[in-house]
Short mmCIF file of C-alpha atoms and ligand atoms in Angstrom, two decimals:
data_model
loop_
_atom_site.label_atom_id
_atom_site.label_comp_id
_atom_site.label_asym_id
_atom_site.label_seq_id
_atom_site.Cartn_x
_atom_site.Cartn_y
_atom_site.Cartn_z
CA MET A 28 -10.85 9.48 -36.57
CA LEU A 29 -10.56 7.64 -33.25
CA PRO A 30 -8.01 9.11 -30.81
CA ILE A 31 -4.75 7.26 -31.41
CA LYS A 32 -4.15 6.56 -27.75
CA LEU A 33 -6.98 6.12 -25.30
CA PHE A 34 -6.14 7.59 -21.94
CA SER A 35 -5.66 4.93 -19.28
CA GLY A 36 -8.60 6.49 -17.47
CA ALA A 37 -10.83 5.71 -20.45
CA ARG A 38 -10.66 1.98 -19.64
CA LYS A 39 -13.43 1.16 -17.15
CA MET A 40 -12.07 -1.65 -15.03
CA GLU A 41 -13.84 -3.55 -12.30
CA LYS A 42 -11.55 -2.92 -9.32
CA PRO A 43 -11.75 -2.27 -5.57
CA PHE A 44 -11.68 1.27 -4.18
CA ILE A 45 -7.96 1.84 -3.61
CA PHE A 46 -6.37 4.52 -1.46
CA ILE A 47 -2.78 5.14 -0.40
CA ASN A 48 -2.05 6.18 3.17
CA SER A 49 1.54 7.19 3.91
CA ALA A 50 3.33 9.42 6.39
CA MET A 51 6.06 11.61 4.99
CA SER A 52 8.45 14.23 6.32
CA ALA A 53 7.97 17.90 5.42
CA ASP A 54 10.51 17.27 2.63
CA GLY A 55 8.52 14.32 1.25
CA LYS A 56 10.55 11.39 2.52
CA LEU A 57 9.10 8.11 3.82
CA SER A 58 12.21 7.00 5.74
CA THR A 59 15.94 7.72 5.99
CA LYS A 60 18.59 7.38 3.29
CA GLU A 61 19.44 4.02 4.93
CA ARG A 62 15.74 3.10 4.54
CA LYS A 63 15.46 3.05 8.32
CA GLN A 64 11.90 3.50 9.53
CA VAL A 65 11.19 6.95 11.04
CA ARG A 66 8.33 7.63 13.44
CA ILE A 67 6.64 10.40 11.46
CA SER A 68 3.06 10.03 12.71
CA GLY A 69 2.13 11.12 16.20
CA LYS A 70 -0.24 9.25 18.53
CA LEU A 71 -3.38 10.68 16.96
CA ASP A 72 -2.31 9.91 13.39
CA PHE A 73 -1.47 6.32 14.31
CA GLU A 74 -4.98 6.12 15.77
CA ARG A 75 -6.37 7.38 12.46
CA VAL A 76 -4.31 4.78 10.59
CA ASP A 77 -5.58 2.02 12.89
CA GLU A 78 -9.18 3.06 12.17
CA LEU A 79 -8.49 3.06 8.41
CA ARG A 80 -7.04 -0.44 8.70
CA ALA A 81 -10.05 -1.64 10.66
CA GLN A 82 -12.39 -0.33 7.98
CA ALA A 83 -10.44 -1.71 5.01
CA ASP A 84 -11.01 -5.12 3.41
CA ALA A 85 -7.28 -5.40 2.66
CA ILE A 86 -3.94 -3.72 3.37
CA MET A 87 -1.20 -3.84 0.75
CA VAL A 88 2.52 -3.16 1.06
CA GLY A 89 5.58 -3.79 -1.11
CA ILE A 90 8.29 -6.30 -0.24
CA GLY A 91 10.70 -3.41 0.38
CA THR A 92 8.56 -2.35 3.33
CA VAL A 93 8.39 -5.90 4.67
CA LEU A 94 12.19 -6.28 4.44
CA SER A 95 12.93 -2.93 6.08
CA ASP A 96 10.12 -2.56 8.64
CA ASP A 97 8.83 -6.10 9.20
CA PRO A 98 5.32 -4.69 9.75
CA SER A 99 2.55 -6.85 11.20
CA LEU A 100 -0.13 -4.74 9.44
CA THR A 101 -2.53 -5.70 12.22
CA VAL A 102 -5.34 -3.66 13.74
CA LYS A 103 -3.96 -2.53 17.10
CA SER A 104 -7.17 -1.58 18.95
CA GLN A 105 -8.88 -4.50 20.70
CA GLU A 106 -12.21 -2.67 20.32
CA ARG A 107 -11.73 -2.33 16.57
CA ARG A 108 -10.76 -6.02 16.26
CA ALA A 109 -13.84 -6.98 18.28
CA ALA A 110 -16.05 -4.80 16.07
CA ARG A 111 -14.66 -6.59 13.00
CA LYS A 112 -15.40 -9.98 14.59
CA ALA A 113 -18.93 -8.84 15.52
CA ALA A 114 -19.44 -7.91 11.87
CA GLY A 115 -18.49 -11.46 10.89
CA LYS A 116 -15.02 -10.49 9.64
CA ASP A 117 -11.54 -11.63 10.62
CA GLU A 118 -9.91 -9.46 13.31
CA ASN A 119 -7.51 -8.13 10.68
CA PRO A 120 -8.02 -7.16 7.05
CA VAL A 121 -6.50 -9.36 4.37
CA ARG A 122 -2.77 -8.54 4.36
CA ILE A 123 -1.15 -8.42 0.93
CA VAL A 124 2.55 -8.24 0.06
CA VAL A 125 3.56 -7.33 -3.49
CA ASP A 126 6.70 -9.45 -3.83
CA SER A 127 7.89 -10.25 -7.38
CA SER A 128 10.59 -12.75 -6.38
CA ALA A 129 8.91 -14.35 -3.36
CA ARG A 130 11.39 -12.85 -0.92
CA THR A 131 8.96 -12.48 2.02
CA PRO A 132 10.77 -14.04 5.00
CA LEU A 133 8.94 -17.09 6.40
CA ASP A 134 9.41 -15.68 9.93
CA ALA A 135 8.02 -12.24 9.03
CA ASP A 136 5.71 -10.61 11.58
CA ILE A 137 3.00 -10.54 8.95
CA PHE A 138 2.83 -14.34 9.38
CA LYS A 139 3.47 -14.43 13.13
CA LYS A 140 1.07 -11.76 14.39
CA GLY A 141 -2.69 -11.70 14.32
CA GLU A 142 -5.27 -13.83 12.57
CA GLY A 143 -6.55 -13.35 9.05
CA THR A 144 -5.69 -14.14 5.47
CA ARG A 145 -2.32 -13.29 4.00
CA ILE A 146 -1.81 -12.95 0.25
CA ILE A 147 1.60 -12.84 -1.40
CA ALA A 148 1.55 -11.59 -4.98
CA VAL A 149 4.52 -12.91 -6.94
CA SER A 150 5.55 -12.67 -10.58
CA ASN A 151 5.76 -15.74 -12.81
CA SER A 152 9.56 -15.62 -12.59
CA ALA A 153 9.58 -16.15 -8.81
CA PRO A 154 11.65 -19.21 -7.78
CA ALA A 155 9.29 -22.22 -7.50
CA GLU A 156 10.77 -23.48 -4.22
CA LYS A 157 10.32 -20.10 -2.52
CA VAL A 158 6.75 -19.89 -3.82
CA ARG A 159 6.01 -23.39 -2.53
CA LYS A 160 7.20 -22.49 0.97
CA LEU A 161 5.11 -19.30 0.99
CA GLU A 162 2.07 -21.33 -0.07
CA GLU A 163 2.25 -23.05 3.32
CA LYS A 164 1.57 -19.69 5.02
CA ALA A 165 -0.36 -17.61 2.55
CA VAL A 166 -2.48 -17.52 -0.56
CA VAL A 167 -0.01 -16.94 -3.41
CA ILE A 168 -1.21 -15.09 -6.50
CA ARG A 169 1.06 -15.35 -9.54
CA THR A 170 0.77 -12.50 -12.03
CA GLY A 171 3.17 -10.64 -14.32
CA THR A 172 6.41 -11.81 -15.90
CA GLU A 173 9.22 -9.94 -14.04
CA LYS A 174 7.17 -7.55 -11.88
CA VAL A 175 3.75 -8.18 -10.39
CA ASP A 176 1.02 -7.11 -12.81
CA LEU A 177 -0.80 -4.78 -10.43
CA GLU A 178 -3.81 -4.28 -12.71
CA GLU A 179 -4.40 -8.04 -12.95
CA LEU A 180 -3.74 -8.40 -9.21
CA VAL A 181 -6.39 -5.87 -8.17
CA ARG A 182 -8.85 -7.41 -10.66
CA LYS A 183 -8.30 -10.82 -8.99
CA LEU A 184 -8.66 -9.27 -5.54
CA LYS A 185 -11.99 -7.75 -6.60
CA GLU A 186 -13.13 -11.20 -7.83
CA MET A 187 -12.22 -12.53 -4.37
CA GLY A 188 -14.68 -10.05 -2.85
CA ILE A 189 -12.20 -7.37 -1.74
CA LYS A 190 -13.91 -3.99 -2.15
CA THR A 191 -11.44 -1.60 -0.48
CA ILE A 192 -7.64 -1.74 -0.42
CA MET A 193 -5.44 0.45 1.78
CA VAL A 194 -1.99 0.73 0.23
CA GLU A 195 0.54 1.56 2.96
CA GLY A 196 3.57 2.02 0.71
CA GLY A 197 6.41 2.05 0.29
CA ALA A 198 7.85 4.43 -2.22
CA THR A 199 8.09 2.06 -5.17
CA LEU A 200 4.74 0.36 -4.71
CA ASN A 201 3.13 3.80 -4.46
CA TRP A 202 4.69 4.55 -7.87
CA GLY A 203 3.51 1.22 -9.29
CA MET A 204 -0.08 1.73 -8.20
CA LEU A 205 -0.24 5.41 -9.19
CA SER A 206 1.42 4.94 -12.59
CA ALA A 207 -0.98 2.06 -13.36
CA GLY A 208 -3.91 4.43 -12.72
CA LEU A 209 -5.24 2.21 -9.93
CA VAL A 210 -5.39 4.72 -7.06
CA ASP A 211 -8.61 6.59 -6.24
CA GLU A 212 -7.49 8.68 -3.26
CA ILE A 213 -4.28 9.61 -1.44
CA TYR A 214 -3.95 10.44 2.26
CA THR A 215 -0.57 11.84 3.26
CA PHE A 216 0.26 12.80 6.81
CA VAL A 217 3.04 15.40 6.58
CA GLY A 218 5.12 15.30 9.76
CA ASN A 219 7.09 18.09 11.44
CA LEU A 220 10.56 16.91 10.54
CA ILE A 221 13.11 17.04 7.75
CA ILE A 222 14.77 13.77 6.72
CA GLY A 223 16.71 14.87 3.62
CA GLY A 224 19.01 12.69 1.56
CA LYS A 225 19.04 12.28 -2.19
CA THR A 226 18.53 8.52 -1.86
CA ALA A 227 15.92 8.57 0.92
CA PRO A 228 12.61 7.02 -0.27
CA THR A 229 10.01 9.63 -1.19
CA PHE A 230 6.23 9.32 -1.34
CA THR A 231 6.55 8.20 -4.96
CA ASP A 232 9.82 6.78 -6.30
CA GLY A 233 9.99 4.57 -9.43
CA GLU A 234 10.53 5.86 -12.98
CA GLY A 235 8.65 9.14 -12.56
CA PHE A 236 6.24 10.85 -14.93
CA THR A 237 7.20 12.97 -17.91
CA GLU A 238 5.78 16.50 -18.10
CA ALA A 239 2.97 15.16 -20.33
CA GLU A 240 2.07 12.39 -17.85
CA LEU A 241 1.93 14.39 -14.60
CA LEU A 242 -0.79 13.05 -12.33
CA GLY A 243 -3.41 15.65 -11.39
CA LEU A 244 -5.03 15.69 -7.95
CA GLU A 245 -8.08 17.37 -6.47
CA LEU A 246 -7.60 18.56 -2.86
CA LEU A 247 -10.34 17.07 -0.66
CA SER A 248 -9.17 18.37 2.73
CA ALA A 249 -6.29 19.67 4.82
CA GLU A 250 -6.42 19.04 8.55
CA LYS A 251 -3.90 19.86 11.31
CA ILE A 252 -3.23 16.80 13.48
CA GLU A 253 -0.88 17.49 16.41
CA ASP A 254 2.25 18.99 14.82
CA GLY A 255 1.57 17.71 11.33
CA ILE A 256 -0.98 18.10 8.59
CA LEU A 257 -3.16 15.47 6.91
CA LEU A 258 -3.76 16.09 3.21
CA LYS A 259 -6.47 14.15 1.41
CA TRP A 260 -6.45 14.10 -2.40
CA LYS A 261 -8.66 12.59 -5.09
CA VAL A 262 -6.68 11.33 -8.08
CA LYS A 263 -7.96 12.88 -11.30
CA LYS A 264 -8.72 10.19 -13.88
CA GLY A 265 -7.85 10.25 -17.53
CA ASN A 266 -4.47 11.90 -17.08
N1 NAD B 26 6.29 6.48 6.16
C1 NAD B 26 5.44 5.61 5.62
O1 NAD B 26 4.22 5.80 5.59
C2 NAD B 26 6.00 4.36 5.00
C3 NAD B 26 5.13 3.34 4.60
C4 NAD B 26 5.68 2.19 4.01
C5 NAD B 26 7.04 2.09 3.80
N2 NAD B 26 7.84 3.12 4.20
C6 NAD B 26 9.30 3.07 3.95
O2 NAD B 26 9.50 2.91 2.55
C7 NAD B 26 10.65 2.09 2.33
C8 NAD B 26 10.25 0.93 1.43
O3 NAD B 26 9.91 1.44 0.14
P1 NAD B 26 10.57 0.72 -1.16
O4 NAD B 26 10.34 1.60 -2.32
O5 NAD B 26 11.97 0.35 -0.83
O6 NAD B 26 9.81 -0.65 -1.29
P2 NAD B 26 8.26 -0.99 -1.42
O7 NAD B 26 7.73 -1.35 -0.08
O8 NAD B 26 7.56 0.08 -2.19
O9 NAD B 26 8.32 -2.33 -2.28
C9 NAD B 26 8.61 -2.20 -3.67
C10 NAD B 26 8.95 -3.56 -4.20
O10 NAD B 26 7.75 -4.26 -4.50
C11 NAD B 26 7.99 -5.13 -5.61
N3 NAD B 26 7.07 -4.95 -6.73
C12 NAD B 26 6.63 -5.99 -7.47
N4 NAD B 26 5.87 -5.58 -8.48
C13 NAD B 26 5.82 -4.24 -8.38
C14 NAD B 26 5.19 -3.26 -9.20
N5 NAD B 26 4.43 -3.59 -10.26
N6 NAD B 26 5.35 -1.98 -8.86
C15 NAD B 26 6.10 -1.64 -7.78
N7 NAD B 26 6.73 -2.55 -6.96
C16 NAD B 26 6.59 -3.83 -7.29
C17 NAD B 26 9.41 -4.84 -6.10
O11 NAD B 26 10.27 -5.78 -5.55
C18 NAD B 26 9.70 -3.47 -5.52
O12 NAD B 26 11.06 -3.24 -5.29
C19 NAD B 26 11.14 1.63 3.68
O13 NAD B 26 12.26 2.41 4.06
C20 NAD B 26 9.95 1.89 4.61
O14 NAD B 26 10.38 2.23 5.92
C21 NAD B 26 7.36 4.23 4.82
N1 HJL B 27 1.36 5.81 9.05
C1 HJL B 27 2.67 5.66 9.26
N2 HJL B 27 3.33 6.57 10.03
C2 HJL B 27 4.66 6.45 10.26
O1 HJL B 27 5.24 7.28 10.95
C3 HJL B 27 5.37 5.36 9.65
N3 HJL B 27 6.73 5.23 9.84
C4 HJL B 27 4.63 4.43 8.88
N4 HJL B 27 5.25 3.36 8.30
C5 HJL B 27 4.38 2.35 7.70
C6 HJL B 27 4.99 0.97 7.71
O2 HJL B 27 4.24 -0.01 7.13
C7 HJL B 27 5.28 0.56 9.16
O3 HJL B 27 6.30 -0.32 9.09
C8 HJL B 27 4.09 -0.12 9.84
O4 HJL B 27 3.08 0.80 10.06
C9 HJL B 27 4.58 -0.78 11.14
O5 HJL B 27 3.53 -0.93 11.98
P1 HJL B 27 2.70 -2.35 12.10
O6 HJL B 27 3.63 -3.35 12.67
O7 HJL B 27 2.24 -2.69 10.72
O8 HJL B 27 1.55 -1.99 12.97
N5 HJL B 27 3.30 4.59 8.67
#
C-alpha cells in the first residue's frame, strides 16, 4: 500500500541551492511594528552579508521589503565587485523581487543602483500595464495565479543557470520559501536588542505550521559576532 501522502521532501526537484540570511532581534523580530527597518547587524555582520552576496548567483527579496526598505541589494565592497568582474560575472548578483501584483516602484534603488540583471517575479493576475512598464527595466517572470508560484520560479531560475540563491527576507517571503520546502540552509544573526510588538514582522510570518508540520532543523554552528550571535541551520528534508 503506497503511502497516501508523499512528503514534500520525497519529490526530487532540480533547484538551486537556496539559503535564507536574515538579522533578527533577540525576540525574533525583523523590524519594528511599523515595519521600520532596524539596524540589527553590526559592522562585522554586514561585512559577512556583503561576502555572502558577492558569492551568490542571485539575491531574492519580497516586495514588502522593497516597499519598506528600498534596498539596492548591491555588493558594497569594491574589491568584491572587482573579483566578480575578474571571474567574468556582473558586479552584482542577479537581483530578484517576488512581487505578485507588480508593485515594484519604477524608481526603486534596485533599478537605480549598480549594474546587473534584475528579475521581477509576478503572478498571472498582475496588472498588464504595470508588468509592461517593469519589462522596460527588468526580466519579468510570470508564474502562479494570485501569488507567485515559488517552486516554479526557482525551477525557472535554475534553468537560467542560477545555482545559488540568497533569500534576504522579509518575513512573509521567508514563510513562502520555507513552507514550500525550498530552503536548504538558514543563517540568522541574532542581535542584542528587543523590538517587541505583536504585529512586528518575525523571521517567519505567513500562515504558520501546524504541530504535525513543524519544520525540523539541524544546528550547523553558533558563532559570537560582536554583541550578537550567528546561528547556521540545515533544514531537515521530508518534514
Ligand atoms: N532584518 C532583516 O534581515 C530583514 C530582511 C528583509 C526584510 N526585513 C523587514 O521585513 C519587513 C518586510 O517583510 P514582509 O513580510 O512585509 O514582506 P516580504 O518582503 O516578505 O514580501 C512578502 C510579499 O511578497 C509577495 N509574494 C508573492 N508571492 C509570494 C509567496 N508565494 N510567498 C510569500 N510572499 C509572496 C507578497 O506580496 C507578499 O506580501 C520589512 O519591515 C523589512 O524591514 C528585515
Ligand atoms: N543583514 C541585515 N541586517 C540588518 O540589520 C538589516 N536591517 C537587514 N535588512 C535587510 C534588508 O534587505 C535591507 O533593507 C538591506 O540590507 C538594505 O541594504 P542594501 O541597500 O540592500 O545594501 N539585513
